[in-house]
Amino acid sequence: MMLPAHLEKALTDVELHFNAVSAALVSGEPQALTTASAVLRQAAIDFSALLQRLTPGDVQHKDLKPRLTQISNGLVLQRESLLRRTALVEMALDTVMPTAADATYAQTGGPYASLGRQTGAFKYLAA
């Protein structure tokens, strides 16, 4: 027994966009990854809205849970890949443009750490 057509189409769309994000991650093209991620995000939002309207019979369908589990596990792997890529890019940037070491003590410059200023409010002191 196959999934209902509307559910099959929605799942196929999510899987298609998931695969596009995976391909963009492998290619390393930031613009392609941004575009594919935005499209996957919208497909996931649409699928989530569809899940809210499913009948109990659709929810209990035996083919739905394995496909959702596969997509969920794949998203976990994509997230880990993005975290690794982010760390790699940060290390590469740190190699090219190292950050300056912070001073041990901050320079005084704020109103609470500076010398007193004359405001002109009290020009004469009288006792």
mmCIF file with all atom_site columns, C-alpha atoms in Angstrom:
data_model
loop_
_atom_site.group_PDB
_atom_site.id
_atom_site.type_symbol
_atom_site.label_atom_id
_atom_site.label_alt_id
_atom_site.label_comp_id
_atom_site.label_asym_id
_atom_site.label_entity_id
_atom_site.label_seq_id
_atom_site.pdbx_PDB_ins_code
_atom_site.Cartn_x
_atom_site.Cartn_y
_atom_site.Cartn_z
_atom_site.occupancy
_atom_site.B_iso_or_equiv
_atom_site.pdbx_formal_charge
_atom_site.auth_seq_id
_atom_site.auth_comp_id
_atom_site.auth_asym_id
_atom_site.auth_atom_id
_atom_site.pdbx_PDB_model_num
ATOM 1   C CA . MET A 1 1   ? 0.000  0.000  0.000  1.00 0.00 ? 1   MET A CA 1
ATOM 2   C CA . MET A 1 2   ? 1.497  3.319  -1.078 1.00 0.00 ? 2   MET A CA 1
ATOM 3   C CA . LEU A 1 3   ? 1.250  6.660  0.628  1.00 0.00 ? 3   LEU A CA 1
ATOM 4   C CA . PRO A 1 4   ? -1.543 9.003  -0.475 1.00 0.00 ? 4   PRO A CA 1
ATOM 5   C CA . ALA A 1 5   ? -0.537 11.130 -3.480 1.00 0.00 ? 5   ALA A CA 1
ATOM 6   C CA . HIS A 1 6   ? -0.411 14.459 -1.615 1.00 0.00 ? 6   HIS A CA 1
ATOM 7   C CA . LEU A 1 7   ? 1.785  12.987 1.112  1.00 0.00 ? 7   LEU A CA 1
ATOM 8   C CA . GLU A 1 8   ? 4.036  11.194 -1.385 1.00 0.00 ? 8   GLU A CA 1
ATOM 9   C CA . LYS A 1 9   ? 4.540  14.429 -3.341 1.00 0.00 ? 9   LYS A CA 1
ATOM 10  C CA . ALA A 1 10  ? 5.364  16.412 -0.209 1.00 0.00 ? 10  ALA A CA 1
ATOM 11  C CA . LEU A 1 11  ? 7.856  13.787 0.998  1.00 0.00 ? 11  LEU A CA 1
ATOM 12  C CA . THR A 1 12  ? 9.457  13.580 -2.439 1.00 0.00 ? 12  THR A CA 1
ATOM 13  C CA . ASP A 1 13  ? 9.837  17.379 -2.516 1.00 0.00 ? 13  ASP A CA 1
ATOM 14  C CA . VAL A 1 14  ? 11.547 17.393 0.884  1.00 0.00 ? 14  VAL A CA 1
ATOM 15  C CA . GLU A 1 15  ? 13.848 14.544 -0.159 1.00 0.00 ? 15  GLU A CA 1
ATOM 16  C CA . LEU A 1 16  ? 14.691 16.276 -3.444 1.00 0.00 ? 16  LEU A CA 1
ATOM 17  C CA . HIS A 1 17  ? 15.604 19.524 -1.697 1.00 0.00 ? 17  HIS A CA 1
ATOM 18  C CA . PHE A 1 18  ? 17.484 17.594 0.987  1.00 0.00 ? 18  PHE A CA 1
ATOM 19  C CA . ASN A 1 19  ? 19.607 16.008 -1.749 1.00 0.00 ? 19  ASN A CA 1
ATOM 20  C CA . ALA A 1 20  ? 20.214 19.459 -3.279 1.00 0.00 ? 20  ALA A CA 1
ATOM 21  C CA . VAL A 1 21  ? 21.543 20.723 0.066  1.00 0.00 ? 21  VAL A CA 1
ATOM 22  C CA . SER A 1 22  ? 23.774 17.656 0.349  1.00 0.00 ? 22  SER A CA 1
ATOM 23  C CA . ALA A 1 23  ? 25.169 18.290 -3.135 1.00 0.00 ? 23  ALA A CA 1
ATOM 24  C CA . ALA A 1 24  ? 25.766 21.951 -2.303 1.00 0.00 ? 24  ALA A CA 1
ATOM 25  C CA . LEU A 1 25  ? 27.599 20.949 0.882  1.00 0.00 ? 25  LEU A CA 1
ATOM 26  C CA . VAL A 1 26  ? 29.878 18.642 -1.094 1.00 0.00 ? 26  VAL A CA 1
ATOM 27  C CA . SER A 1 27  ? 30.521 21.236 -3.804 1.00 0.00 ? 27  SER A CA 1
ATOM 28  C CA . GLY A 1 28  ? 31.475 23.904 -1.267 1.00 0.00 ? 28  GLY A CA 1
ATOM 29  C CA . GLU A 1 29  ? 29.684 26.682 -3.155 1.00 0.00 ? 29  GLU A CA 1
ATOM 30  C CA . PRO A 1 30  ? 28.301 29.080 -0.534 1.00 0.00 ? 30  PRO A CA 1
ATOM 31  C CA . GLN A 1 31  ? 25.700 30.648 -2.818 1.00 0.00 ? 31  GLN A CA 1
ATOM 32  C CA . ALA A 1 32  ? 24.371 27.248 -3.923 1.00 0.00 ? 32  ALA A CA 1
ATOM 33  C CA . LEU A 1 33  ? 24.230 26.135 -0.294 1.00 0.00 ? 33  LEU A CA 1
ATOM 34  C CA . THR A 1 34  ? 22.336 29.264 0.727  1.00 0.00 ? 34  THR A CA 1
ATOM 35  C CA . THR A 1 35  ? 19.807 28.856 -2.064 1.00 0.00 ? 35  THR A CA 1
ATOM 36  C CA . ALA A 1 36  ? 19.336 25.114 -1.534 1.00 0.00 ? 36  ALA A CA 1
ATOM 37  C CA . SER A 1 37  ? 18.969 25.575 2.231  1.00 0.00 ? 37  SER A CA 1
ATOM 38  C CA . ALA A 1 38  ? 16.314 28.252 1.789  1.00 0.00 ? 38  ALA A CA 1
ATOM 39  C CA . VAL A 1 39  ? 14.326 26.033 -0.566 1.00 0.00 ? 39  VAL A CA 1
ATOM 40  C CA . LEU A 1 40  ? 14.653 23.043 1.812  1.00 0.00 ? 40  LEU A CA 1
ATOM 41  C CA . ARG A 1 41  ? 13.518 25.215 4.698  1.00 0.00 ? 41  ARG A CA 1
ATOM 42  C CA . GLN A 1 42  ? 10.380 26.253 2.790  1.00 0.00 ? 42  GLN A CA 1
ATOM 43  C CA . ALA A 1 43  ? 9.677  22.642 1.769  1.00 0.00 ? 43  ALA A CA 1
ATOM 44  C CA . ALA A 1 44  ? 10.019 21.584 5.423  1.00 0.00 ? 44  ALA A CA 1
ATOM 45  C CA . ILE A 1 45  ? 7.618  24.332 6.514  1.00 0.00 ? 45  ILE A CA 1
ATOM 46  C CA . ASP A 1 46  ? 5.108  23.262 3.864  1.00 0.00 ? 46  ASP A CA 1
ATOM 47  C CA . PHE A 1 47  ? 5.482  19.620 4.890  1.00 0.00 ? 47  PHE A CA 1
ATOM 48  C CA . SER A 1 48  ? 5.008  20.509 8.539  1.00 0.00 ? 48  SER A CA 1
ATOM 49  C CA . ALA A 1 49  ? 1.789  22.328 7.679  1.00 0.00 ? 49  ALA A CA 1
ATOM 50  C CA . LEU A 1 50  ? 0.647  19.285 5.736  1.00 0.00 ? 50  LEU A CA 1
ATOM 51  C CA . LEU A 1 51  ? 1.377  17.010 8.708  1.00 0.00 ? 51  LEU A CA 1
ATOM 52  C CA . GLN A 1 52  ? -0.935 19.138 10.857 1.00 0.00 ? 52  GLN A CA 1
ATOM 53  C CA . ARG A 1 53  ? -3.816 18.390 8.464  1.00 0.00 ? 53  ARG A CA 1
ATOM 54  C CA . LEU A 1 54  ? -3.265 14.628 8.093  1.00 0.00 ? 54  LEU A CA 1
ATOM 55  C CA . THR A 1 55  ? -5.952 12.170 9.001  1.00 0.00 ? 55  THR A CA 1
ATOM 56  C CA . PRO A 1 56  ? -5.211 9.526  11.661 1.00 0.00 ? 56  PRO A CA 1
ATOM 57  C CA . GLY A 1 57  ? -5.067 6.891  8.911  1.00 0.00 ? 57  GLY A CA 1
ATOM 58  C CA . ASP A 1 58  ? -2.351 8.858  7.072  1.00 0.00 ? 58  ASP A CA 1
ATOM 59  C CA . VAL A 1 59  ? -0.329 9.300  10.257 1.00 0.00 ? 59  VAL A CA 1
ATOM 60  C CA . GLN A 1 60  ? -0.444 5.564  10.999 1.00 0.00 ? 60  GLN A CA 1
ATOM 61  C CA . HIS A 1 61  ? 0.693  4.598  7.490  1.00 0.00 ? 61  HIS A CA 1
ATOM 62  C CA . LYS A 1 62  ? 3.568  2.092  7.678  1.00 0.00 ? 62  LYS A CA 1
ATOM 63  C CA . ASP A 1 63  ? 5.691  3.809  4.981  1.00 0.00 ? 63  ASP A CA 1
ATOM 64  C CA . LEU A 1 64  ? 5.603  7.269  6.556  1.00 0.00 ? 64  LEU A CA 1
ATOM 65  C CA . LYS A 1 65  ? 7.714  6.710  9.666  1.00 0.00 ? 65  LYS A CA 1
ATOM 66  C CA . PRO A 1 66  ? 10.755 5.118  7.944  1.00 0.00 ? 66  PRO A CA 1
ATOM 67  C CA . ARG A 1 67  ? 10.958 7.929  5.397  1.00 0.00 ? 67  ARG A CA 1
ATOM 68  C CA . LEU A 1 68  ? 10.628 10.595 8.076  1.00 0.00 ? 68  LEU A CA 1
ATOM 69  C CA . THR A 1 69  ? 13.323 8.848  10.124 1.00 0.00 ? 69  THR A CA 1
ATOM 70  C CA . GLN A 1 70  ? 15.622 8.746  7.102  1.00 0.00 ? 70  GLN A CA 1
ATOM 71  C CA . ILE A 1 71  ? 15.126 12.471 6.449  1.00 0.00 ? 71  ILE A CA 1
ATOM 72  C CA . SER A 1 72  ? 15.605 13.281 10.125 1.00 0.00 ? 72  SER A CA 1
ATOM 73  C CA . ASN A 1 73  ? 18.852 11.301 10.351 1.00 0.00 ? 73  ASN A CA 1
ATOM 74  C CA . GLY A 1 74  ? 20.084 12.915 7.152  1.00 0.00 ? 74  GLY A CA 1
ATOM 75  C CA . LEU A 1 75  ? 19.388 16.382 8.540  1.00 0.00 ? 75  LEU A CA 1
ATOM 76  C CA . VAL A 1 76  ? 21.444 15.518 11.617 1.00 0.00 ? 76  VAL A CA 1
ATOM 77  C CA . LEU A 1 77  ? 24.347 14.531 9.358  1.00 0.00 ? 77  LEU A CA 1
ATOM 78  C CA . GLN A 1 78  ? 23.975 17.730 7.325  1.00 0.00 ? 78  GLN A CA 1
ATOM 79  C CA . ARG A 1 79  ? 24.022 19.805 10.497 1.00 0.00 ? 79  ARG A CA 1
ATOM 80  C CA . GLU A 1 80  ? 27.225 18.090 11.636 1.00 0.00 ? 80  GLU A CA 1
ATOM 81  C CA . SER A 1 81  ? 28.768 18.687 8.213  1.00 0.00 ? 81  SER A CA 1
ATOM 82  C CA . LEU A 1 82  ? 27.858 22.368 8.420  1.00 0.00 ? 82  LEU A CA 1
ATOM 83  C CA . LEU A 1 83  ? 29.423 22.610 11.876 1.00 0.00 ? 83  LEU A CA 1
ATOM 84  C CA . ARG A 1 84  ? 32.622 20.972 10.603 1.00 0.00 ? 84  ARG A CA 1
ATOM 85  C CA . ARG A 1 85  ? 32.718 23.277 7.592  1.00 0.00 ? 85  ARG A CA 1
ATOM 86  C CA . THR A 1 86  ? 32.204 26.295 9.842  1.00 0.00 ? 86  THR A CA 1
ATOM 87  C CA . ALA A 1 87  ? 35.099 25.224 12.064 1.00 0.00 ? 87  ALA A CA 1
ATOM 88  C CA . LEU A 1 88  ? 37.288 24.664 8.992  1.00 0.00 ? 88  LEU A CA 1
ATOM 89  C CA . VAL A 1 89  ? 36.478 28.106 7.590  1.00 0.00 ? 89  VAL A CA 1
ATOM 90  C CA . GLU A 1 90  ? 37.157 29.751 10.966 1.00 0.00 ? 90  GLU A CA 1
ATOM 91  C CA . MET A 1 91  ? 40.539 28.010 11.224 1.00 0.00 ? 91  MET A CA 1
ATOM 92  C CA . ALA A 1 92  ? 41.415 29.064 7.670  1.00 0.00 ? 92  ALA A CA 1
ATOM 93  C CA . LEU A 1 93  ? 40.417 32.659 8.383  1.00 0.00 ? 93  LEU A CA 1
ATOM 94  C CA . ASP A 1 94  ? 42.415 32.637 11.609 1.00 0.00 ? 94  ASP A CA 1
ATOM 95  C CA . THR A 1 95  ? 45.452 31.453 9.624  1.00 0.00 ? 95  THR A CA 1
ATOM 96  C CA . VAL A 1 96  ? 45.056 34.176 7.014  1.00 0.00 ? 96  VAL A CA 1
ATOM 97  C CA . MET A 1 97  ? 44.007 36.951 9.398  1.00 0.00 ? 97  MET A CA 1
ATOM 98  C CA . PRO A 1 98  ? 44.955 36.142 12.997 1.00 0.00 ? 98  PRO A CA 1
ATOM 99  C CA . THR A 1 99  ? 43.122 38.047 15.682 1.00 0.00 ? 99  THR A CA 1
ATOM 100 C CA . ALA A 1 100 ? 45.039 40.510 17.814 1.00 0.00 ? 100 ALA A CA 1
ATOM 101 C CA . ALA A 1 101 ? 45.744 39.493 21.377 1.00 0.00 ? 101 ALA A CA 1
ATOM 102 C CA . ASP A 1 102 ? 43.569 41.310 23.886 1.00 0.00 ? 102 ASP A CA 1
ATOM 103 C CA . ALA A 1 103 ? 45.276 43.553 26.424 1.00 0.00 ? 103 ALA A CA 1
ATOM 104 C CA . THR A 1 104 ? 45.355 42.291 29.977 1.00 0.00 ? 104 THR A CA 1
ATOM 105 C CA . TYR A 1 105 ? 43.793 45.481 31.290 1.00 0.00 ? 105 TYR A CA 1
ATOM 106 C CA . ALA A 1 106 ? 41.286 47.470 29.318 1.00 0.00 ? 106 ALA A CA 1
ATOM 107 C CA . GLN A 1 107 ? 42.044 51.071 28.503 1.00 0.00 ? 107 GLN A CA 1
ATOM 108 C CA . THR A 1 108 ? 40.140 53.587 30.561 1.00 0.00 ? 108 THR A CA 1
ATOM 109 C CA . GLY A 1 109 ? 37.822 55.544 28.383 1.00 0.00 ? 109 GLY A CA 1
ATOM 110 C CA . GLY A 1 110 ? 34.349 55.381 29.812 1.00 0.00 ? 110 GLY A CA 1
ATOM 111 C CA . PRO A 1 111 ? 32.835 57.958 32.154 1.00 0.00 ? 111 PRO A CA 1
ATOM 112 C CA . TYR A 1 112 ? 33.290 55.704 35.181 1.00 0.00 ? 112 TYR A CA 1
ATOM 113 C CA . ALA A 1 113 ? 36.974 55.021 34.684 1.00 0.00 ? 113 ALA A CA 1
ATOM 114 C CA . SER A 1 114 ? 38.162 58.454 33.668 1.00 0.00 ? 114 SER A CA 1
ATOM 115 C CA . LEU A 1 115 ? 39.302 61.523 35.521 1.00 0.00 ? 115 LEU A CA 1
ATOM 116 C CA . GLY A 1 116 ? 36.653 63.901 36.713 1.00 0.00 ? 116 GLY A CA 1
ATOM 117 C CA . ARG A 1 117 ? 35.443 66.483 34.200 1.00 0.00 ? 117 ARG A CA 1
ATOM 118 C CA . GLN A 1 118 ? 34.409 70.012 34.829 1.00 0.00 ? 118 GLN A CA 1
ATOM 119 C CA . THR A 1 119 ? 30.742 70.460 33.988 1.00 0.00 ? 119 THR A CA 1
ATOM 120 C CA . GLY A 1 120 ? 30.456 74.143 34.790 1.00 0.00 ? 120 GLY A CA 1
ATOM 121 C CA . ALA A 1 121 ? 27.486 73.594 37.088 1.00 0.00 ? 121 ALA A CA 1
ATOM 122 C CA . PHE A 1 122 ? 29.353 74.752 40.234 1.00 0.00 ? 122 PHE A CA 1
ATOM 123 C CA . LYS A 1 123 ? 31.570 77.707 39.439 1.00 0.00 ? 123 LYS A CA 1
ATOM 124 C CA . TYR A 1 124 ? 31.823 78.989 42.971 1.00 0.00 ? 124 TYR A CA 1
ATOM 125 C CA . LEU A 1 125 ? 32.148 77.079 46.173 1.00 0.00 ? 125 LEU A CA 1
ATOM 126 C CA . ALA A 1 126 ? 30.904 78.825 49.285 1.00 0.00 ? 126 ALA A CA 1
ATOM 127 C CA . ALA A 1 127 ? 30.711 77.681 52.851 1.00 0.00 ? 127 ALA A CA 1
#
